[in-house]
mmCIF file of C-alpha atoms in Angstrom:
data_model
loop_
_atom_site.group_PDB
_atom_site.id
_atom_site.type_symbol
_atom_site.label_atom_id
_atom_site.label_comp_id
_atom_site.label_asym_id
_atom_site.label_seq_id
_atom_site.Cartn_x
_atom_site.Cartn_y
_atom_site.Cartn_z
ATOM 1 C CA MET A 1 -33.997 38.288 -5.152
ATOM 2 C CA THR A 2 -31.843 40.208 -2.561
ATOM 3 C CA ALA A 3 -32.875 37.413 -0.255
ATOM 4 C CA MET A 4 -31.992 34.534 -2.346
ATOM 5 C CA LYS A 5 -28.627 36.358 -2.932
ATOM 6 C CA THR A 6 -28.153 36.290 0.923
ATOM 7 C CA GLU A 7 -29.630 32.743 1.449
ATOM 8 C CA GLN A 8 -27.379 31.102 -1.041
ATOM 9 C CA PRO A 9 -23.964 32.050 0.541
ATOM 10 C CA SER A 10 -25.288 31.681 3.743
ATOM 11 C CA THR A 11 -25.802 27.856 2.528
ATOM 12 C CA HIS A 12 -22.348 27.421 0.858
ATOM 13 C CA ALA A 13 -20.857 28.413 4.460
ATOM 14 C CA ALA A 14 -23.178 26.038 5.972
ATOM 15 C CA ALA A 15 -22.141 22.692 3.660
ATOM 16 C CA VAL A 16 -18.184 24.356 4.687
ATOM 17 C CA ASP A 17 -18.885 24.241 8.464
ATOM 18 C CA GLN A 18 -20.122 20.584 7.962
ATOM 19 C CA ARG A 19 -17.229 19.422 6.027
ATOM 20 C CA MET A 20 -14.896 20.962 8.741
ATOM 21 C CA GLY A 21 -16.863 19.545 11.443
ATOM 22 C CA ALA A 22 -16.926 15.709 9.839
ATOM 23 C CA LEU A 23 -13.320 16.681 9.466
ATOM 24 C CA ARG A 24 -12.629 17.702 12.991
ATOM 25 C CA ALA A 25 -14.570 15.157 14.140
ATOM 26 C CA ALA A 26 -12.514 12.321 11.729
ATOM 27 C CA LEU A 27 -9.304 13.515 13.487
ATOM 28 C CA SER A 28 -10.279 13.368 16.656
ATOM 29 C CA THR A 29 -11.513 9.899 16.316
ATOM 30 C CA PHE A 30 -7.559 9.348 15.079
ATOM 31 C CA ILE A 31 -6.065 11.084 17.586
ATOM 32 C CA ALA A 32 -8.185 9.472 20.235
ATOM 33 C CA ASN A 33 -6.416 6.027 18.736
ATOM 34 C CA LYS A 34 -3.179 6.271 20.653
ATOM 35 C CA LEU A 35 -2.080 2.942 19.058
ATOM 36 C CA ALA A 36 -2.777 4.865 15.801
ATOM 37 C CA VAL A 37 -0.983 7.657 16.218
ATOM 38 C CA GLY A 38 2.154 5.531 17.407
ATOM 39 C CA SER A 39 1.866 3.513 14.417
ATOM 40 C CA LEU A 40 1.857 6.933 12.248
ATOM 41 C CA VAL A 41 4.766 8.515 14.474
ATOM 42 C CA ILE A 42 7.156 4.452 13.687
ATOM 43 C CA LEU A 43 6.021 4.660 10.161
ATOM 44 C CA ILE A 44 7.548 8.662 9.500
ATOM 45 C CA LEU A 45 10.723 6.977 11.457
ATOM 46 C CA ILE A 46 11.221 3.906 9.199
ATOM 47 C CA ILE A 47 10.655 6.421 5.702
ATOM 48 C CA LEU A 48 12.969 8.740 7.254
ATOM 49 C CA PHE A 49 15.967 6.494 7.934
ATOM 50 C CA CYS A 50 15.381 4.685 4.889
ATOM 51 C CA PHE A 51 15.434 8.256 2.669
ATOM 52 C CA ILE A 52 17.230 10.362 4.313
ATOM 53 C CA GLY A 53 20.008 8.271 6.225
ATOM 54 C CA PRO A 54 21.473 7.588 2.851
ATOM 55 C CA LEU A 55 22.201 11.474 3.188
ATOM 56 C CA VAL A 56 24.058 11.175 6.548
ATOM 57 C CA TYR A 57 25.439 7.415 6.645
ATOM 58 C CA HIS A 58 27.692 7.516 3.258
ATOM 59 C CA THR A 59 27.665 3.556 2.301
ATOM 60 C CA ASN A 60 28.988 2.095 -0.868
ATOM 61 C CA GLN A 61 26.347 -0.690 -2.584
ATOM 62 C CA VAL A 62 27.422 -0.897 -5.578
ATOM 63 C CA SER A 63 30.551 -2.672 -5.696
ATOM 64 C CA ALA A 64 30.893 -6.194 -3.445
ATOM 65 C CA GLN A 65 33.936 -5.783 -1.007
ATOM 66 C CA LEU A 66 35.256 -9.622 0.018
ATOM 67 C CA LEU A 67 37.580 -8.559 2.226
ATOM 68 C CA LEU A 68 35.162 -6.755 4.676
ATOM 69 C CA GLU A 69 32.490 -10.059 4.363
ATOM 70 C CA ASN A 70 30.590 -11.276 7.603
ATOM 71 C CA GLN A 71 32.281 -8.670 9.891
ATOM 72 C CA ALA A 72 30.941 -8.218 13.038
ATOM 73 C CA PRO A 73 28.793 -4.747 14.803
ATOM 74 C CA SER A 74 31.444 -1.903 14.980
ATOM 75 C CA SER A 75 32.564 1.595 15.152
ATOM 76 C CA THR A 76 32.948 1.787 11.480
ATOM 77 C CA HIS A 77 30.257 -0.530 10.033
ATOM 78 C CA ILE A 78 27.711 -0.485 13.512
ATOM 79 C CA LEU A 79 25.446 -3.462 11.702
ATOM 80 C CA GLY A 80 28.659 -5.114 10.912
ATOM 81 C CA THR A 81 28.499 -6.311 7.156
ATOM 82 C CA SER A 82 26.739 -9.103 4.722
ATOM 83 C CA PRO A 83 28.447 -11.795 2.770
ATOM 84 C CA THR A 84 29.165 -9.870 0.181
ATOM 85 C CA GLY A 85 31.131 -7.257 2.770
ATOM 86 C CA ARG A 86 28.619 -4.300 2.291
ATOM 87 C CA ASP A 87 27.363 -1.838 4.840
ATOM 88 C CA GLU A 88 24.461 -3.783 6.387
ATOM 89 C CA LEU A 89 23.234 -0.468 7.462
ATOM 90 C CA GLY A 90 23.356 0.907 4.209
ATOM 91 C CA ARG A 91 21.761 -2.277 2.920
ATOM 92 C CA LEU A 92 19.058 -1.597 5.418
ATOM 93 C CA MET A 93 18.727 2.194 4.038
ATOM 94 C CA LEU A 94 18.572 0.761 0.514
ATOM 95 C CA GLY A 95 15.863 -2.347 0.866
ATOM 96 C CA GLY A 96 13.430 0.007 2.910
ATOM 97 C CA GLN A 97 13.424 2.295 -0.483
ATOM 98 C CA SER A 98 12.476 -0.376 -2.424
ATOM 99 C CA THR A 99 10.135 -1.848 -0.345
ATOM 100 C CA ILE A 100 8.174 1.262 0.795
ATOM 101 C CA GLU A 101 8.305 2.696 -3.058
ATOM 102 C CA LEU A 102 6.635 -0.987 -3.811
ATOM 103 C CA GLY A 103 4.216 -0.721 -0.640
ATOM 104 C CA LEU A 104 2.657 2.601 -2.021
ATOM 105 C CA ALA A 105 2.715 2.054 -5.595
ATOM 106 C CA VAL A 106 0.911 -1.387 -5.346
ATOM 107 C CA GLY A 107 -1.801 0.405 -2.964
ATOM 108 C CA VAL A 108 -2.033 3.157 -5.262
ATOM 109 C CA LEU A 109 -2.563 0.820 -8.632
ATOM 110 C CA ALA A 110 -4.243 -1.199 -7.285
ATOM 111 C CA SER A 111 -6.465 0.400 -5.388
ATOM 112 C CA ALA A 112 -6.994 3.178 -8.690
ATOM 113 C CA PHE A 113 -8.091 0.413 -10.880
ATOM 114 C CA GLY A 114 -10.738 -1.577 -8.478
ATOM 115 C CA LEU A 115 -12.041 1.604 -8.156
ATOM 116 C CA VAL A 116 -13.096 1.438 -11.553
ATOM 117 C CA TRP A 117 -13.154 -1.487 -12.184
ATOM 118 C CA GLY A 118 -16.140 -2.374 -9.539
ATOM 119 C CA THR A 119 -17.767 0.266 -9.880
ATOM 120 C CA ILE A 120 -18.324 0.139 -13.236
ATOM 121 C CA SER A 121 -19.348 -3.610 -12.748
ATOM 122 C CA GLY A 122 -21.650 -2.674 -9.783
ATOM 123 C CA PHE A 123 -23.303 0.133 -11.362
ATOM 124 C CA VAL A 124 -23.740 -1.305 -15.018
ATOM 125 C CA GLY A 125 -25.089 -4.229 -13.314
ATOM 126 C CA GLY A 126 -26.518 -7.786 -15.946
ATOM 127 C CA LEU A 127 -24.197 -8.869 -18.592
ATOM 128 C CA VAL A 128 -21.641 -6.417 -18.055
ATOM 129 C CA ASP A 129 -21.724 -7.072 -14.410
ATOM 130 C CA SER A 130 -21.745 -10.827 -14.959
ATOM 131 C CA VAL A 131 -18.324 -10.556 -17.349
ATOM 132 C CA MET A 132 -16.328 -8.416 -15.343
ATOM 133 C CA MET A 133 -16.650 -10.404 -12.445
ATOM 134 C CA ARG A 134 -16.309 -13.887 -14.129
ATOM 135 C CA ILE A 135 -12.521 -11.945 -15.291
ATOM 136 C CA VAL A 136 -12.115 -11.834 -11.613
ATOM 137 C CA ASP A 137 -13.184 -15.401 -10.862
ATOM 138 C CA ALA A 138 -10.713 -15.992 -13.489
ATOM 139 C CA LEU A 139 -7.648 -14.393 -12.505
ATOM 140 C CA LEU A 140 -8.044 -14.919 -8.977
ATOM 141 C CA SER A 141 -7.473 -19.108 -10.024
ATOM 142 C CA ILE A 142 -4.572 -18.167 -11.229
ATOM 143 C CA PRO A 143 -1.282 -19.283 -8.435
ATOM 144 C CA PHE A 144 0.400 -16.059 -7.703
ATOM 145 C CA LEU A 145 3.489 -18.451 -7.013
ATOM 146 C CA PHE A 146 4.065 -20.220 -10.303
ATOM 147 C CA PHE A 147 2.710 -17.085 -12.565
ATOM 148 C CA VAL A 148 6.097 -14.732 -10.956
ATOM 149 C CA ILE A 149 8.149 -18.115 -11.077
ATOM 150 C CA LEU A 150 7.128 -18.369 -14.890
ATOM 151 C CA LEU A 151 7.347 -14.860 -15.380
ATOM 152 C CA ALA A 152 11.617 -14.685 -13.002
ATOM 153 C CA SER A 153 12.605 -17.266 -16.007
ATOM 154 C CA ILE A 154 11.233 -15.214 -19.309
ATOM 155 C CA VAL A 155 12.302 -11.602 -17.971
ATOM 156 C CA ARG A 156 14.895 -9.990 -15.648
ATOM 157 C CA PRO A 157 12.979 -9.147 -12.999
ATOM 158 C CA THR A 158 12.882 -5.090 -12.398
ATOM 159 C CA LEU A 159 11.499 -2.961 -9.643
ATOM 160 C CA TRP A 160 8.263 -1.310 -11.870
ATOM 161 C CA LEU A 161 7.949 -5.133 -13.377
ATOM 162 C CA ILE A 162 7.157 -6.270 -9.768
ATOM 163 C CA ILE A 163 4.981 -3.790 -9.044
ATOM 164 C CA LEU A 164 2.852 -4.023 -12.343
ATOM 165 C CA VAL A 165 3.169 -7.585 -11.133
ATOM 166 C CA ILE A 166 1.501 -7.383 -7.494
ATOM 167 C CA SER A 167 -0.402 -4.778 -8.601
ATOM 168 C CA GLY A 168 -1.741 -7.489 -11.360
ATOM 169 C CA VAL A 169 -3.035 -9.468 -8.534
ATOM 170 C CA SER A 170 -3.945 -6.709 -5.448
ATOM 171 C CA TRP A 171 -6.540 -5.600 -7.561
ATOM 172 C CA LEU A 172 -8.969 -8.254 -7.517
ATOM 173 C CA SER A 173 -10.069 -8.336 -4.631
ATOM 174 C CA THR A 174 -10.826 -4.138 -4.309
ATOM 175 C CA ALA A 175 -12.765 -4.492 -7.116
ATOM 176 C CA ARG A 176 -15.174 -6.798 -5.415
ATOM 177 C CA LEU A 177 -14.921 -5.019 -2.415
ATOM 178 C CA VAL A 178 -16.045 -2.148 -4.514
ATOM 179 C CA ARG A 179 -18.127 -3.719 -6.219
ATOM 180 C CA GLY A 180 -20.645 -4.756 -3.016
ATOM 181 C CA GLU A 181 -20.359 -1.165 -2.013
ATOM 182 C CA THR A 182 -21.785 0.031 -5.699
ATOM 183 C CA LEU A 183 -24.535 -2.306 -5.398
ATOM 184 C CA SER A 184 -25.875 -0.837 -2.435
ATOM 185 C CA LEU A 185 -24.648 2.710 -3.042
ATOM 186 C CA LYS A 186 -27.102 2.716 -6.726
ATOM 187 C CA THR A 187 -30.376 2.137 -4.720
ATOM 188 C CA ARG A 188 -29.682 5.293 -1.944
ATOM 189 C CA ASP A 189 -32.175 7.799 -2.707
ATOM 190 C CA TYR A 190 -29.766 10.536 -3.625
ATOM 191 C CA VAL A 191 -28.627 8.525 -6.586
ATOM 192 C CA VAL A 192 -31.884 7.168 -7.259
ATOM 193 C CA ALA A 193 -33.144 10.624 -7.355
ATOM 194 C CA ALA A 194 -30.350 12.274 -9.814
ATOM 195 C CA SER A 195 -30.640 9.357 -11.628
ATOM 196 C CA GLY A 196 -34.747 10.547 -12.177
ATOM 197 C CA PHE A 197 -33.532 13.553 -13.245
ATOM 198 C CA GLY A 198 -31.835 12.405 -16.063
ATOM 199 C CA ALA A 199 -28.386 13.215 -14.977
ATOM 200 C CA PRO A 200 -25.965 10.830 -17.041
ATOM 201 C CA ARG A 201 -24.447 7.492 -15.649
ATOM 202 C CA TRP A 202 -20.834 9.044 -15.978
ATOM 203 C CA ARG A 203 -22.228 11.990 -13.843
ATOM 204 C CA LEU A 204 -23.984 9.438 -10.854
ATOM 205 C CA ILE A 205 -20.973 7.203 -10.720
ATOM 206 C CA ALA A 206 -18.224 10.620 -10.543
ATOM 207 C CA ARG A 207 -20.138 12.585 -8.462
ATOM 208 C CA HIS A 208 -22.310 10.271 -6.281
ATOM 209 C CA ILE A 209 -20.851 6.496 -6.289
ATOM 210 C CA MET A 210 -16.974 7.135 -6.121
ATOM 211 C CA PRO A 211 -16.717 9.691 -3.670
ATOM 212 C CA ASN A 212 -18.433 7.385 -1.468
ATOM 213 C CA VAL A 213 -16.466 4.428 -2.094
ATOM 214 C CA LEU A 214 -13.332 6.349 -1.437
ATOM 215 C CA GLY A 215 -13.258 5.792 2.810
ATOM 216 C CA VAL A 216 -13.682 2.482 1.987
ATOM 217 C CA LEU A 217 -10.814 2.211 -0.564
ATOM 218 C CA VAL A 218 -8.547 4.219 1.866
ATOM 219 C CA VAL A 219 -8.968 1.790 4.607
ATOM 220 C CA ASN A 220 -8.098 -0.994 2.169
ATOM 221 C CA GLY A 221 -5.426 0.325 0.714
ATOM 222 C CA THR A 222 -3.708 0.414 3.309
ATOM 223 C CA LEU A 223 -3.743 -3.115 4.075
ATOM 224 C CA LYS A 224 -3.057 -3.408 0.461
ATOM 225 C CA VAL A 225 0.342 -1.763 1.415
ATOM 226 C CA ALA A 226 1.362 -4.454 3.394
ATOM 227 C CA ASP A 227 0.327 -7.399 2.301
ATOM 228 C CA ALA A 228 2.267 -6.035 -0.620
ATOM 229 C CA ILE A 229 5.154 -4.981 1.586
ATOM 230 C CA LEU A 230 5.088 -9.263 2.457
ATOM 231 C CA THR A 231 4.899 -10.448 -0.543
ATOM 232 C CA PHE A 232 8.044 -7.965 -1.879
ATOM 233 C CA ALA A 233 9.762 -10.034 0.921
ATOM 234 C CA ALA A 234 8.689 -13.676 0.385
ATOM 235 C CA LEU A 235 9.794 -12.939 -3.023
ATOM 236 C CA GLY A 236 13.475 -11.658 -2.029
ATOM 237 C CA TYR A 237 13.593 -14.377 0.495
ATOM 238 C CA LEU A 238 12.940 -16.793 -2.652
ATOM 239 C CA GLY A 239 15.541 -14.842 -4.418
ATOM 240 C CA LEU A 240 12.838 -14.295 -7.600
ATOM 241 C CA SER A 241 12.964 -10.336 -6.592
ATOM 242 C CA ILE A 242 15.634 -7.699 -8.439
ATOM 243 C CA PRO A 243 19.257 -8.709 -8.880
ATOM 244 C CA PRO A 244 21.875 -7.093 -6.608
ATOM 245 C CA PRO A 245 22.997 -4.366 -6.297
ATOM 246 C CA ALA A 246 19.585 -3.212 -5.491
ATOM 247 C CA THR A 247 18.198 -5.279 -2.574
ATOM 248 C CA ASN A 248 15.156 -5.223 -0.241
ATOM 249 C CA TRP A 249 14.291 -6.584 3.287
ATOM 250 C CA GLY A 250 13.220 -10.295 2.221
ATOM 251 C CA GLU A 251 16.354 -10.434 0.352
ATOM 252 C CA ILE A 252 18.289 -9.301 3.130
ATOM 253 C CA LEU A 253 16.724 -11.627 5.165
ATOM 254 C CA ALA A 254 17.048 -14.807 2.789
ATOM 255 C CA GLY A 255 20.864 -14.257 3.270
ATOM 256 C CA GLY A 256 20.517 -14.061 6.782
ATOM 257 C CA VAL A 257 18.792 -16.847 7.506
ATOM 258 C CA ASN A 258 21.582 -19.266 5.399
ATOM 259 C CA ASN A 259 24.272 -17.283 7.902
ATOM 260 C CA ILE A 260 22.086 -17.126 11.263
ATOM 261 C CA PHE A 261 23.890 -20.958 12.042
ATOM 262 C CA ASP A 262 27.716 -19.125 11.829
ATOM 263 C CA GLY A 263 26.528 -16.671 14.623
ATOM 264 C CA TYR A 264 25.812 -13.463 12.622
ATOM 265 C CA TRP A 265 22.406 -12.542 13.620
ATOM 266 C CA TRP A 266 23.148 -9.141 12.009
ATOM 267 C CA GLN A 267 22.514 -10.101 9.308
ATOM 268 C CA LEU A 268 18.939 -11.613 10.301
ATOM 269 C CA TRP A 269 17.097 -9.544 13.010
ATOM 270 C CA PRO A 270 17.591 -6.191 11.666
ATOM 271 C CA ALA A 271 15.754 -6.365 8.505
ATOM 272 C CA ALA A 272 12.958 -9.088 10.489
ATOM 273 C CA VAL A 273 12.513 -6.272 13.034
ATOM 274 C CA PHE A 274 11.935 -3.738 10.210
ATOM 275 C CA ILE A 275 9.040 -5.465 7.403
ATOM 276 C CA VAL A 276 7.329 -6.792 10.752
ATOM 277 C CA LEU A 277 7.641 -2.827 12.250
ATOM 278 C CA THR A 278 6.005 -2.192 9.029
ATOM 279 C CA VAL A 279 3.325 -4.373 8.366
ATOM 280 C CA LEU A 280 2.484 -3.710 11.459
ATOM 281 C CA ALA A 281 2.186 0.046 11.793
ATOM 282 C CA VAL A 282 0.278 0.137 8.410
ATOM 283 C CA ASN A 283 -2.177 -2.627 9.889
ATOM 284 C CA VAL A 284 -2.724 -0.311 13.072
ATOM 285 C CA LEU A 285 -3.314 2.467 10.680
ATOM 286 C CA GLY A 286 -5.941 0.855 8.515
ATOM 287 C CA ASP A 287 -7.970 -0.335 11.386
ATOM 288 C CA ALA A 288 -7.837 3.380 12.284
ATOM 289 C CA LEU A 289 -8.831 4.602 9.502
ATOM 290 C CA ARG A 290 -11.673 2.062 9.311
ATOM 291 C CA ASP A 291 -12.588 3.668 12.647
ATOM 292 C CA VAL A 292 -12.596 7.121 11.421
ATOM 293 C CA VAL A 293 -14.610 5.954 8.437
ATOM 294 C CA GLU A 294 -17.131 4.297 9.944
ATOM 295 C CA ALA A 295 -17.513 7.077 12.424
ATOM 296 C CA ARG A 296 -17.750 9.385 9.082
ATOM 297 C CA LEU A 297 -21.126 7.090 7.939
ATOM 298 C CA ALA A 298 -22.717 6.863 11.368
ATOM 299 C CA GLN A 299 -22.638 10.711 11.577
ATOM 300 C CA ARG A 300 -24.759 10.942 8.039
#
């Protein structure tokens, strides 16, 4: 009895040490990727700029000030003013807030719904799998831009409505990815053994399938964030985004393109640079996370 009592804590300690060792190995793999570390720093700086910047640099982004329209950069307006007289630096901060919030929200919602849908479809299989995947195929066949234009003509766009619309498209590819991983995982020995011992399906999914899909899901989620930011920018460029005084980088970019031949470069290039930097940084982080996941799987 005493031997059994001492064996259980030692086994638990060994499992904890194994998990900590895997975490340290994953962290070392990430830190070794200097490009990924630099991308993480860039993302942190962009987030601080968008959310902390307005607390330091106060501007009026609510009402138009037509007497200040299209002013060049100066000590008063560091990045000049917009065609409506609003401070461009303040607009970049405000537009970055909505852009980053949308990207993160879409990444989380699309990943969560795609995880549940794909796991159930792949694990249950049979008729349920066929019906669920045909629904995915049918939704993928709907042109996204046509759907957004139709929706914008019916209701007034809001940030949360756009988040739901983009998430409603983004989860489809995630569900396919998770389904493929689930089809592979459910044939593993430990899942078959647990099923043979009478474990219910919900326990197999929650205990053995979903945790092993999370690594791939995190990588895919970062890419969804980048795709959502680009999609939001495209909608803003087309005038299908949230109406003023709210703004986003795509809407700022559209206004800058309209005035580029008038020499108002400050209305175009800063927004373009922020979009490119953010999307590139998120994509590089996604690649780095993929390397970390692959290194973790190789240790199993």
